[in-house]
Tab-separated table of C-alpha atoms and ligand atoms in Angstrom:
chain	number	residue	atom	x	y	z
A	1087	MET	CA	105.222	94.488	108.386
A	1088	SER	CA	104.501	96.579	111.372
A	1089	THR	CA	102.874	99.891	110.780
A	1090	ALA	CA	103.631	101.210	114.229
A	1091	LEU	CA	104.364	104.876	113.940
A	1092	GLN	CA	106.861	106.359	116.272
A	1093	THR	CA	107.336	110.000	116.903
A	1094	SER	CA	110.963	110.623	116.220
A	1095	ASP	CA	112.653	113.206	118.319
A	1096	LEU	CA	114.112	114.914	115.278
A	1097	VAL	CA	111.459	117.574	115.402
A	1098	GLU	CA	109.303	118.486	118.334
A	1099	LYS	CA	105.722	119.424	117.812
A	1100	THR	CA	105.376	123.081	118.657
A	1101	PRO	CA	102.244	124.523	120.191
A	1102	LEU	CA	99.908	126.331	117.802
A	1103	GLU	CA	99.984	129.531	119.786
A	1104	ARG	CA	103.726	129.866	119.202
A	1105	TYR	CA	103.318	129.964	115.448
A	1106	VAL	CA	104.522	133.096	113.711
A	1107	ALA	CA	103.442	133.481	110.086
A	1108	PRO	CA	106.246	134.432	107.694
A	1109	ALA	CA	106.537	138.177	107.310
A	1110	ARG	CA	107.757	138.066	103.700
A	1111	PRO	CA	106.545	135.946	100.780
A	1112	SER	CA	108.548	132.894	99.791
A	1113	LEU	CA	109.843	132.389	96.263
A	1114	VAL	CA	109.379	128.632	96.642
A	1115	GLY	CA	106.745	127.343	94.255
A	1116	LEU	CA	107.050	130.162	91.737
A	1117	ALA	CA	107.444	129.410	88.050
A	1118	ARG	CA	110.017	131.285	85.955
A	1119	PRO	CA	107.767	134.226	84.891
A	1120	ALA	CA	106.776	134.886	88.519
A	1121	LEU	CA	110.428	134.688	89.582
A	1122	ALA	CA	111.265	137.246	86.878
A	1123	GLU	CA	108.516	139.479	88.267
A	1124	ALA	CA	109.921	139.139	91.779
A	1125	LEU	CA	113.286	140.204	90.402
A	1126	GLY	CA	111.611	143.214	88.814
A	1127	ALA	CA	110.229	144.118	92.238
A	1128	VAL	CA	113.769	144.398	93.622
A	1129	GLY	CA	114.965	146.553	90.739
A	1130	VAL	CA	116.542	144.060	88.299
A	1131	PRO	CA	116.314	145.673	84.831
A	1132	PRO	CA	113.969	143.933	82.343
A	1133	ALA	CA	116.793	142.789	80.052
A	1134	GLN	CA	118.417	140.779	82.864
A	1135	ARG	CA	115.343	139.290	84.457
A	1136	ARG	CA	115.088	136.110	82.410
A	1137	MET	CA	118.669	135.137	82.925
A	1138	ARG	CA	118.583	135.936	86.649
A	1139	ALA	CA	115.281	134.108	87.067
A	1140	GLN	CA	116.883	131.040	85.513
A	1141	GLN	CA	119.794	131.227	87.980
A	1142	ILE	CA	117.482	131.528	90.951
A	1143	TRP	CA	115.213	128.780	89.623
A	1144	ASN	CA	118.251	126.529	89.477
A	1145	TRP	CA	119.266	127.341	93.048
A	1146	ILE	CA	115.786	126.685	94.360
A	1147	TYR	CA	114.708	123.602	92.434
A	1148	VAL	CA	117.968	121.897	91.459
A	1149	ARG	CA	120.135	122.645	94.493
A	1150	GLY	CA	117.440	123.103	97.118
A	1151	ALA	CA	118.819	126.436	98.390
A	1152	ASP	CA	117.017	127.686	101.464
A	1153	ASP	CA	119.117	130.786	101.904
A	1154	PHE	CA	119.889	133.508	99.350
A	1155	ASP	CA	123.485	133.558	100.609
A	1156	ARG	CA	124.121	130.191	99.012
A	1157	MET	CA	123.555	131.719	95.576
A	1158	THR	CA	127.221	132.320	94.879
A	1159	ASN	CA	126.760	133.287	91.226
A	1160	VAL	CA	124.349	136.068	92.214
A	1161	SER	CA	125.835	139.384	93.326
A	1162	LYS	CA	125.899	140.205	97.035
A	1163	GLU	CA	123.747	143.291	96.418
A	1164	LEU	CA	121.041	141.340	94.632
A	1165	ARG	CA	121.060	138.618	97.294
A	1166	ALA	CA	120.597	141.265	99.974
A	1167	ALA	CA	117.822	142.961	98.012
A	1168	LEU	CA	116.033	139.641	97.557
A	1169	ALA	CA	116.418	138.728	101.222
A	1170	GLU	CA	114.878	142.037	102.218
A	1171	LYS	CA	111.651	141.366	100.305
A	1172	PHE	CA	111.428	137.581	100.056
A	1173	THR	CA	112.369	134.288	101.685
A	1174	LEU	CA	113.006	130.749	100.456
A	1175	ALA	CA	110.873	129.328	103.260
A	1176	ARG	CA	108.997	126.073	103.011
A	1177	PRO	CA	105.991	125.190	105.135
A	1178	GLU	CA	107.120	124.897	108.749
A	1179	VAL	CA	107.739	121.313	109.896
A	1180	VAL	CA	106.231	120.939	113.360
A	1181	ALA	CA	106.450	117.178	113.717
A	1182	GLU	CA	108.119	114.309	111.977
A	1183	GLN	CA	107.198	110.681	112.455
A	1184	VAL	CA	109.189	107.734	111.223
A	1185	SER	CA	107.642	104.293	110.865
A	1186	VAL	CA	109.718	101.164	111.349
A	1187	ASP	CA	109.123	100.442	107.670
A	1188	GLY	CA	110.709	103.734	106.654
A	1189	THR	CA	107.508	105.697	106.051
A	1190	ARG	CA	107.904	109.294	107.115
A	1191	LYS	CA	105.212	111.808	107.847
A	1192	TRP	CA	105.538	115.480	108.349
A	1193	LEU	CA	103.035	117.705	110.012
A	1194	LEU	CA	103.304	121.074	108.332
A	1195	ARG	CA	102.049	124.361	109.658
A	1196	LEU	CA	100.690	126.982	107.287
A	1197	PRO	CA	99.444	130.514	107.877
A	1198	GLY	CA	95.710	130.913	108.548
A	1199	GLU	CA	93.359	132.645	106.158
A	1200	GLN	CA	93.578	135.973	107.892
A	1201	ALA	CA	96.725	137.707	109.032
A	1202	GLY	CA	97.246	136.890	112.689
A	1203	GLY	CA	94.512	134.227	112.580
A	1204	PRO	CA	95.081	130.664	113.752
A	1205	PRO	CA	97.403	128.601	111.528
A	1206	HIS	CA	96.477	125.356	109.789
A	1207	ASP	CA	98.164	121.984	109.823
A	1208	VAL	CA	98.448	119.661	106.842
A	1209	GLU	CA	100.274	116.465	106.266
A	1210	CYS	CA	102.680	115.034	103.839
A	1211	VAL	CA	103.706	111.372	103.811
A	1212	TYR	CA	106.752	109.680	102.257
A	1213	ILE	CA	106.537	105.977	101.464
A	1214	PRO	CA	109.754	104.245	100.373
A	1215	ASP	CA	109.329	101.108	98.343
A	1216	ALA	CA	111.522	98.882	96.200
A	1217	GLY	CA	113.028	101.157	93.592
A	1218	ARG	CA	110.909	104.194	94.322
A	1219	GLY	CA	109.813	106.687	96.910
A	1220	THR	CA	106.296	108.079	96.787
A	1221	LEU	CA	105.275	111.352	98.335
A	1222	CYS	CA	101.615	111.786	99.230
A	1223	VAL	CA	100.777	115.489	98.982
A	1224	SER	CA	97.799	117.500	100.276
A	1225	SER	CA	95.935	120.076	98.185
A	1226	GLN	CA	93.512	121.602	100.716
A	1227	VAL	CA	93.084	121.980	104.447
A	1228	GLY	CA	89.988	119.818	104.941
A	1229	CYS	CA	87.634	119.117	102.029
A	1230	THR	CA	84.312	120.546	100.846
A	1231	LEU	CA	83.125	117.106	99.807
A	1232	THR	CA	81.656	114.677	102.271
A	1233	CYS	CA	82.458	111.134	101.182
A	1234	ALA	CA	80.765	108.916	103.746
A	1235	PHE	CA	83.837	106.782	104.563
A	1236	CYS	CA	86.420	109.581	104.646
A	1237	HIS	CA	87.535	111.295	107.781
A	1238	THR	CA	88.766	114.398	105.961
A	1239	GLY	CA	85.190	114.782	104.695
A	1240	THR	CA	83.994	115.367	108.249
A	1241	GLN	CA	86.174	118.458	108.557
A	1242	ARG	CA	84.869	121.557	106.884
A	1243	LEU	CA	87.124	123.037	104.230
A	1244	VAL	CA	89.376	125.536	105.842
A	1245	ARG	CA	91.236	126.722	102.804
A	1246	ASN	CA	92.933	125.871	99.532
A	1247	LEU	CA	96.699	125.504	99.593
A	1248	THR	CA	98.708	127.836	97.387
A	1249	ALA	CA	100.951	126.473	94.632
A	1250	GLY	CA	103.923	127.388	96.830
A	1251	GLU	CA	102.545	125.351	99.714
A	1252	ILE	CA	102.025	122.365	97.422
A	1253	VAL	CA	105.527	122.543	95.916
A	1254	GLY	CA	106.711	123.315	99.460
A	1255	GLN	CA	105.661	119.827	100.575
A	1256	VAL	CA	108.024	118.317	97.997
A	1257	MET	CA	110.794	120.691	99.106
A	1258	VAL	CA	110.281	119.762	102.770
A	1259	ALA	CA	110.425	116.054	101.966
A	1260	ARG	CA	113.630	116.477	99.999
A	1261	ASP	CA	115.134	118.664	102.752
A	1262	ARG	CA	114.319	116.123	105.444
A	1263	LEU	CA	115.522	113.176	103.367
A	1264	GLY	CA	118.776	114.844	102.344
A	1265	ASP	CA	117.568	114.498	98.769
A	1266	TRP	CA	119.449	117.478	97.293
A	1267	PRO	CA	122.911	117.354	95.708
A	1268	GLU	CA	125.713	117.315	98.283
A	1269	GLN	CA	123.370	116.430	101.147
A	1270	THR	CA	123.523	113.366	103.337
A	1271	PRO	CA	120.383	111.433	104.200
A	1272	PRO	CA	119.331	111.217	107.859
A	1273	GLU	CA	120.211	108.174	109.924
A	1274	GLY	CA	117.926	105.237	109.262
A	1275	ALA	CA	116.709	106.523	105.897
A	1276	ILE	CA	116.166	103.767	103.357
A	1277	VAL	CA	118.596	104.823	100.649
A	1278	PRO	CA	117.299	104.089	97.122
A	1279	SER	CA	118.847	100.867	95.800
A	1280	ASP	CA	120.124	102.531	92.630
A	1281	GLY	CA	121.674	105.367	94.600
A	1282	GLY	CA	119.183	107.696	92.923
A	1283	ARG	CA	116.691	110.120	94.322
A	1284	PHE	CA	114.486	109.522	97.333
A	1285	VAL	CA	111.345	111.191	96.025
A	1286	THR	CA	110.612	109.627	92.639
A	1287	ASN	CA	106.791	109.695	92.547
A	1288	ILE	CA	104.103	112.121	93.661
A	1289	VAL	CA	100.512	111.243	94.476
A	1290	MET	CA	97.977	114.011	95.068
A	1291	MET	CA	96.176	111.813	97.574
A	1292	GLY	CA	96.555	113.703	100.792
A	1293	MET	CA	93.917	115.969	102.269
A	1294	GLY	CA	91.490	117.664	99.937
A	1295	GLU	CA	90.064	117.373	96.453
A	1296	PRO	CA	92.826	118.540	94.086
A	1297	LEU	CA	90.435	119.336	91.233
A	1298	TYR	CA	88.618	121.833	93.464
A	1299	ASN	CA	91.895	123.719	93.832
A	1300	PHE	CA	92.694	123.400	90.180
A	1301	GLU	CA	94.931	126.370	89.358
A	1302	ALA	CA	97.206	126.001	92.374
A	1303	VAL	CA	97.538	122.239	91.855
A	1304	ARG	CA	98.239	122.712	88.148
A	1305	ASP	CA	100.847	125.430	88.700
A	1306	ALA	CA	102.529	123.397	91.437
A	1307	LEU	CA	102.658	120.177	89.435
A	1308	LEU	CA	104.090	121.960	86.408
A	1309	VAL	CA	106.908	123.289	88.593
A	1310	VAL	CA	107.503	119.837	90.108
A	1311	ALA	CA	107.524	118.175	86.660
A	1312	ASP	CA	109.847	120.692	84.993
A	1313	ASN	CA	112.805	118.624	83.893
A	1314	GLU	CA	115.266	121.445	84.453
A	1315	GLY	CA	114.246	121.531	88.114
A	1316	ILE	CA	112.774	118.985	90.511
A	1317	GLY	CA	112.133	116.938	87.379
A	1318	ILE	CA	109.609	114.318	88.478
A	1319	SER	CA	108.089	113.237	85.187
A	1320	LYS	CA	104.347	113.637	84.630
A	1321	ARG	CA	104.089	109.880	84.322
A	1322	LYS	CA	105.219	109.618	87.918
A	1323	ILE	CA	102.720	112.150	89.197
A	1324	THR	CA	99.215	110.871	89.918
A	1325	LEU	CA	96.306	113.124	90.738
A	1326	SER	CA	93.419	111.471	92.564
A	1327	THR	CA	89.917	112.881	92.186
A	1328	SER	CA	86.554	111.920	93.574
A	1329	GLY	CA	85.160	112.789	90.131
A	1330	VAL	CA	85.029	116.527	89.397
A	1331	VAL	CA	84.130	115.794	85.780
A	1332	PRO	CA	84.706	119.181	84.087
A	1333	ASN	CA	88.135	119.478	85.623
A	1334	ILE	CA	89.232	116.016	84.522
A	1335	ALA	CA	89.449	117.295	80.941
A	1336	ARG	CA	91.303	120.374	82.183
A	1337	ALA	CA	93.756	118.212	84.100
A	1338	GLY	CA	94.390	116.231	80.921
A	1339	ALA	CA	94.921	119.342	78.812
A	1340	GLU	CA	96.707	121.598	81.283
A	1341	ILE	CA	98.665	119.214	83.525
A	1342	GLY	CA	98.992	115.928	81.635
A	1343	CYS	CA	99.760	113.851	84.720
A	1344	MET	CA	98.404	110.397	85.521
A	1345	LEU	CA	94.865	110.169	86.798
A	1346	ALA	CA	93.337	108.178	89.640
A	1347	VAL	CA	89.584	108.145	90.135
A	1348	SER	CA	87.914	107.312	93.436
A	1349	LEU	CA	85.136	105.121	92.090
A	1350	HIS	CA	84.216	102.984	95.146
A	1351	ALA	CA	80.842	101.873	93.750
A	1352	THR	CA	79.477	100.414	90.538
A	1353	ASP	CA	75.971	101.883	90.554
A	1354	ASP	CA	74.731	105.420	91.057
A	1355	ALA	CA	72.518	104.635	94.046
A	1356	LEU	CA	75.456	103.388	96.112
A	1357	ARG	CA	77.918	105.927	94.759
A	1358	ASP	CA	75.471	108.754	95.572
A	1359	GLU	CA	75.686	107.584	99.154
A	1360	LEU	CA	79.435	106.960	99.362
A	1361	VAL	CA	80.657	109.835	97.191
A	1362	PRO	CA	77.888	112.469	97.250
A	1363	LEU	CA	79.541	114.351	94.368
A	1364	ASN	CA	78.124	111.528	92.241
A	1365	ARG	CA	74.714	113.248	92.406
A	1366	LYS	CA	76.239	116.055	90.389
A	1367	TYR	CA	78.485	113.961	88.143
A	1368	PRO	CA	77.079	110.432	87.868
A	1369	ILE	CA	79.108	107.346	86.926
A	1370	ARG	CA	78.271	107.486	83.211
A	1371	GLU	CA	79.592	111.060	82.877
A	1372	LEU	CA	82.595	110.258	85.017
A	1373	LEU	CA	83.594	107.269	82.906
A	1374	GLU	CA	83.026	109.269	79.735
A	1375	ALA	CA	85.507	111.867	81.016
A	1376	CYS	CA	87.917	109.019	81.776
A	1377	ARG	CA	87.582	107.570	78.271
A	1378	ASN	CA	88.435	110.987	76.848
A	1379	TYR	CA	91.455	111.524	79.081
A	1380	PRO	CA	94.322	112.289	76.699
A	1381	GLY	CA	97.156	109.878	76.068
A	1382	LEU	CA	95.505	106.753	77.496
A	1383	THR	CA	97.190	103.539	76.410
A	1384	ASN	CA	97.863	100.229	78.072
A	1385	ALA	CA	101.117	101.676	79.313
A	1386	LYS	CA	99.379	104.813	80.584
A	1387	ARG	CA	96.239	103.718	82.370
A	1388	ILE	CA	93.796	105.342	84.733
A	1389	THR	CA	93.826	103.986	88.270
A	1390	PHE	CA	90.389	103.308	89.728
A	1391	GLU	CA	90.422	103.381	93.500
A	1392	TYR	CA	87.961	101.159	95.270
A	1393	VAL	CA	87.732	101.207	99.051
A	1394	MET	CA	86.675	97.817	100.403
A	1395	LEU	CA	83.729	98.271	102.772
A	1396	LYS	CA	82.350	95.203	104.486
A	1397	GLY	CA	78.885	94.240	103.288
A	1398	VAL	CA	78.572	97.449	101.267
A	1399	ASN	CA	80.558	97.149	98.022
A	1400	ASP	CA	82.673	94.027	98.514
A	1401	SER	CA	80.601	91.186	97.005
A	1402	LEU	CA	81.586	89.156	93.983
A	1403	ASN	CA	78.677	90.739	92.125
A	1404	HIS	CA	80.260	94.119	92.754
A	1405	ALA	CA	83.532	92.807	91.364
A	1406	LYS	CA	81.755	91.585	88.244
A	1407	ALA	CA	79.953	94.899	87.824
A	1408	LEU	CA	83.247	96.720	88.229
A	1409	VAL	CA	84.893	94.722	85.462
A	1410	ARG	CA	81.869	95.294	83.178
A	1411	LEU	CA	81.863	99.008	83.907
A	1412	LEU	CA	85.523	99.552	83.090
A	1413	LYS	CA	85.456	97.562	79.865
A	1414	GLY	CA	87.299	99.396	77.122
A	1415	ILE	CA	89.084	101.848	79.443
A	1416	PRO	CA	92.823	101.274	79.923
A	1417	ALA	CA	92.537	100.817	83.680
A	1418	LYS	CA	94.253	99.642	86.836
A	1419	ILE	CA	92.182	98.847	89.884
A	1420	ASN	CA	93.503	99.757	93.305
A	1421	LEU	CA	91.631	97.989	96.088
A	1422	ILE	CA	92.054	99.976	99.279
A	1423	PRO	CA	91.395	98.356	102.637
A	1424	PHE	CA	89.129	100.728	104.508
A	1425	ASN	CA	90.844	102.469	107.397
A	1426	PRO	CA	88.260	103.013	110.111
A	1427	TRP	CA	88.052	106.131	112.231
A	1428	PRO	CA	86.111	106.890	115.399
A	1429	GLY	CA	82.436	107.315	114.678
A	1430	THR	CA	82.418	105.700	111.252
A	1431	ARG	CA	79.607	103.331	110.394
A	1432	TYR	CA	81.767	101.296	108.009
A	1433	GLU	CA	84.087	98.369	108.555
A	1434	CYS	CA	86.965	97.099	106.468
A	1435	ALA	CA	85.959	94.138	104.297
A	1436	ASP	CA	87.216	90.760	105.502
A	1437	TRP	CA	90.563	89.680	104.179
A	1438	GLU	CA	89.067	86.573	102.572
A	1439	GLN	CA	86.501	88.646	100.770
A	1440	ILE	CA	89.100	91.100	99.533
A	1441	GLU	CA	91.110	88.159	98.278
A	1442	LYS	CA	88.123	86.772	96.354
A	1443	PHE	CA	87.294	90.184	94.948
A	1444	SER	CA	90.872	90.758	93.950
A	1445	GLU	CA	91.140	87.322	92.351
A	1446	TYR	CA	88.088	87.932	90.210
A	1447	ILE	CA	89.538	91.211	88.998
A	1448	PHE	CA	92.922	89.632	88.401
A	1449	ASN	CA	91.381	86.849	86.330
A	1450	ALA	CA	89.554	89.476	84.307
A	1451	GLY	CA	92.940	90.840	83.290
A	1452	TYR	CA	93.554	93.640	85.794
A	1453	SER	CA	96.537	93.835	88.035
A	1454	SER	CA	95.167	93.901	91.559
A	1455	PRO	CA	97.711	95.321	93.961
A	1456	VAL	CA	96.385	93.747	97.165
A	1457	ARG	CA	97.607	90.434	95.804
A	1458	THR	CA	101.234	91.514	96.103
A	1459	PRO	CA	103.114	90.576	99.267
A	1460	ARG	CA	103.131	94.177	100.262
A	1461	GLY	CA	99.412	94.454	99.775
A	1462	ARG	CA	98.982	91.429	101.980
A	1463	ASP	CA	101.020	93.119	104.617
A	1464	ILE	CA	98.922	96.193	104.413
A	1465	LEU	CA	95.782	94.190	104.518
A	1466	ALA	CA	97.044	92.338	107.517
A	1467	ALA	CA	97.789	95.650	109.057
A	1468	CYS	CA	94.291	96.796	108.229
A	1469	GLY	CA	92.840	93.844	110.130
A	1470	GLN	CA	95.324	94.123	112.964
A	1471	LEU	CA	94.837	97.794	113.253
A	1472	LYS	CA	91.112	97.666	113.472
A	1473	SER	CA	90.990	98.327	117.163
A	1474	ALA	CA	94.200	100.266	117.277
A	1475	THR	CA	92.981	102.492	114.477
A	1476	GLU	CA	90.317	103.899	116.723
A	1477	LYS	CA	93.169	105.497	118.571
A	1478	LEU	CA	95.014	106.704	115.503
A	1479	SER	CA	94.910	110.333	114.550
A	1480	ALA	CA	93.498	111.412	111.194
A	1481	ARG	CA	97.071	111.826	110.092
A	1482	GLU	CA	98.109	108.326	110.952
A	1483	ARG	CA	95.118	106.977	109.117
A	1484	MET	CA	96.093	109.042	106.126
A	1485	ALA	CA	99.579	107.567	106.181
A	1486	LEU	CA	98.173	104.072	106.241
A	1487	ARG	CA	95.827	104.924	103.429
A	1488	ALA	CA	98.661	106.370	101.429
A	1489	MET	CA	100.702	103.238	102.001
A	1490	ALA	CA	97.867	101.201	100.596
A	1491	MET	CA	97.991	103.285	97.502
A	1492	THR	CA	101.560	103.028	96.372
A	1493	ASP	CA	101.273	99.808	94.426
B	1567	SAH	N1	90.039	113.807	97.434
B	1567	SAH	C1	90.689	112.962	96.525
B	1567	SAH	C2	92.104	112.566	96.947
B	1567	SAH	C3	92.385	112.284	98.398
B	1567	SAH	S1	91.779	110.840	99.147
B	1567	SAH	C4	89.868	111.724	96.254
B	1567	SAH	O1	88.863	111.523	96.929
B	1567	SAH	O2	90.214	110.997	95.325
B	1567	SAH	C5	92.729	109.515	98.453
B	1567	SAH	C6	91.950	108.192	98.451
B	1567	SAH	O3	91.703	107.676	99.765
B	1567	SAH	C7	90.597	108.296	97.780
B	1567	SAH	O4	90.373	107.230	96.893
B	1567	SAH	C8	89.673	108.198	98.965
B	1567	SAH	O5	88.399	107.799	98.561
B	1567	SAH	C9	90.373	107.201	99.846
B	1567	SAH	N2	89.929	107.188	101.246
B	1567	SAH	C10	89.367	108.190	101.956
B	1567	SAH	N3	89.097	107.786	103.224
B	1567	SAH	C11	89.494	106.499	103.319
B	1567	SAH	C12	89.496	105.538	104.390
B	1567	SAH	N4	89.035	105.830	105.575
B	1567	SAH	N5	89.995	104.306	104.129
B	1567	SAH	C13	90.503	104.027	102.908
B	1567	SAH	N6	90.543	104.886	101.883
B	1567	SAH	C14	90.033	106.116	102.077
B	1568	SF4	FE1	87.313	114.831	100.083
B	1568	SF4	FE2	88.566	112.783	98.827
B	1568	SF4	FE3	87.765	112.585	101.395
B	1568	SF4	FE4	85.964	112.610	99.455
B	1568	SF4	S1	87.551	111.053	99.792
B	1568	SF4	S2	85.834	113.765	101.391
B	1568	SF4	S3	86.878	114.055	98.019
B	1568	SF4	S4	89.321	113.989	100.604
């Protein structure tokens, strides 16, 4: 598999200075009560708000309407009143890249923190695979945490995304993939084999630490999971955290999606170095929170992410310690080939070593995704891309990382 990323000419990247922030708020991302409130703001009487909110909800999340004029069962007057105060805008797509393997990435532009201030860019990546399509969604611009091997960690946090901007990433992906009823997919799109939807799974594995933007992530995921709307079931939504322990319980209680934990080390000394948040929430507390995550069964397991760093955490002893550590937790282990970036002191573990590591884990009863043909491809790409990666942008590296995480 080649992971060459080509800039398609579907969308041109526009210069930052030409960005104009939306003048009116968008209804995209709002849950029903907030939609009812918006209707109140344009004079809809209280007795009608629930019914009208349901109609508008349906237009936004079932039909993908991006214009109030499409809402044919809503009166012309109400459509005009809504259009005067609100929009149905999604984050602005400033660039789209299509990989030869069908992966698509969108660079999205969002308003800055202050009115008139410089805008921010975030990324969203779509990875088609046999029988499913996974969308990798960002939760923050930058990240406050400073994991030693992560490029995002070198950028200071710029801001949290709003729930609308998080749902907006799903809307953009579905817009661009022609994934709404009565739409046609773009040329070259890998149409799902069952003729079903393009976006079937969501992973909160883009930029940022989702559990440090808890409320917005929760509200967004509840909208995305609502089965009368976008309808991606909570079992197909995975939230990845570096280990914000108190919010793991909240995620279980208030979101109920699948959990992935960026473990990366089997002892506190090493994890303190790789994932500095470990100094606050050490491994024992983190695994305790995992054990208590609601609804865990063999069919509903926690994914433990483990980035393979040469000579750092990739020995057979580490593999053994990992298996010992996770004993008793319904777990999957996701070995991620490290994607280097300019200035990093780490290297991706050797393919042979990853294979040995993976085999040990497999023999201990865990599925180990890098063993699959696709994983091999990705691993090969990781090796091949070692020099090329130096030239990749943070975004391209994120796409590669996301691809490594879809198994
Ligand atoms: N902040 C969250 C989610 C986003 S990162 C978290 O840390 O879990 C998604 C995954 O990519 C995490 O497991 C993260 O540790 C891993 N990752 C970060 N940088 C990487 C790199 N350069 N190569 C491979 N994986 C990386
Ligand atoms: Fe932030 Fe996750 Fe990167 Fe750590 S790995 S710096 S938590 S985005």
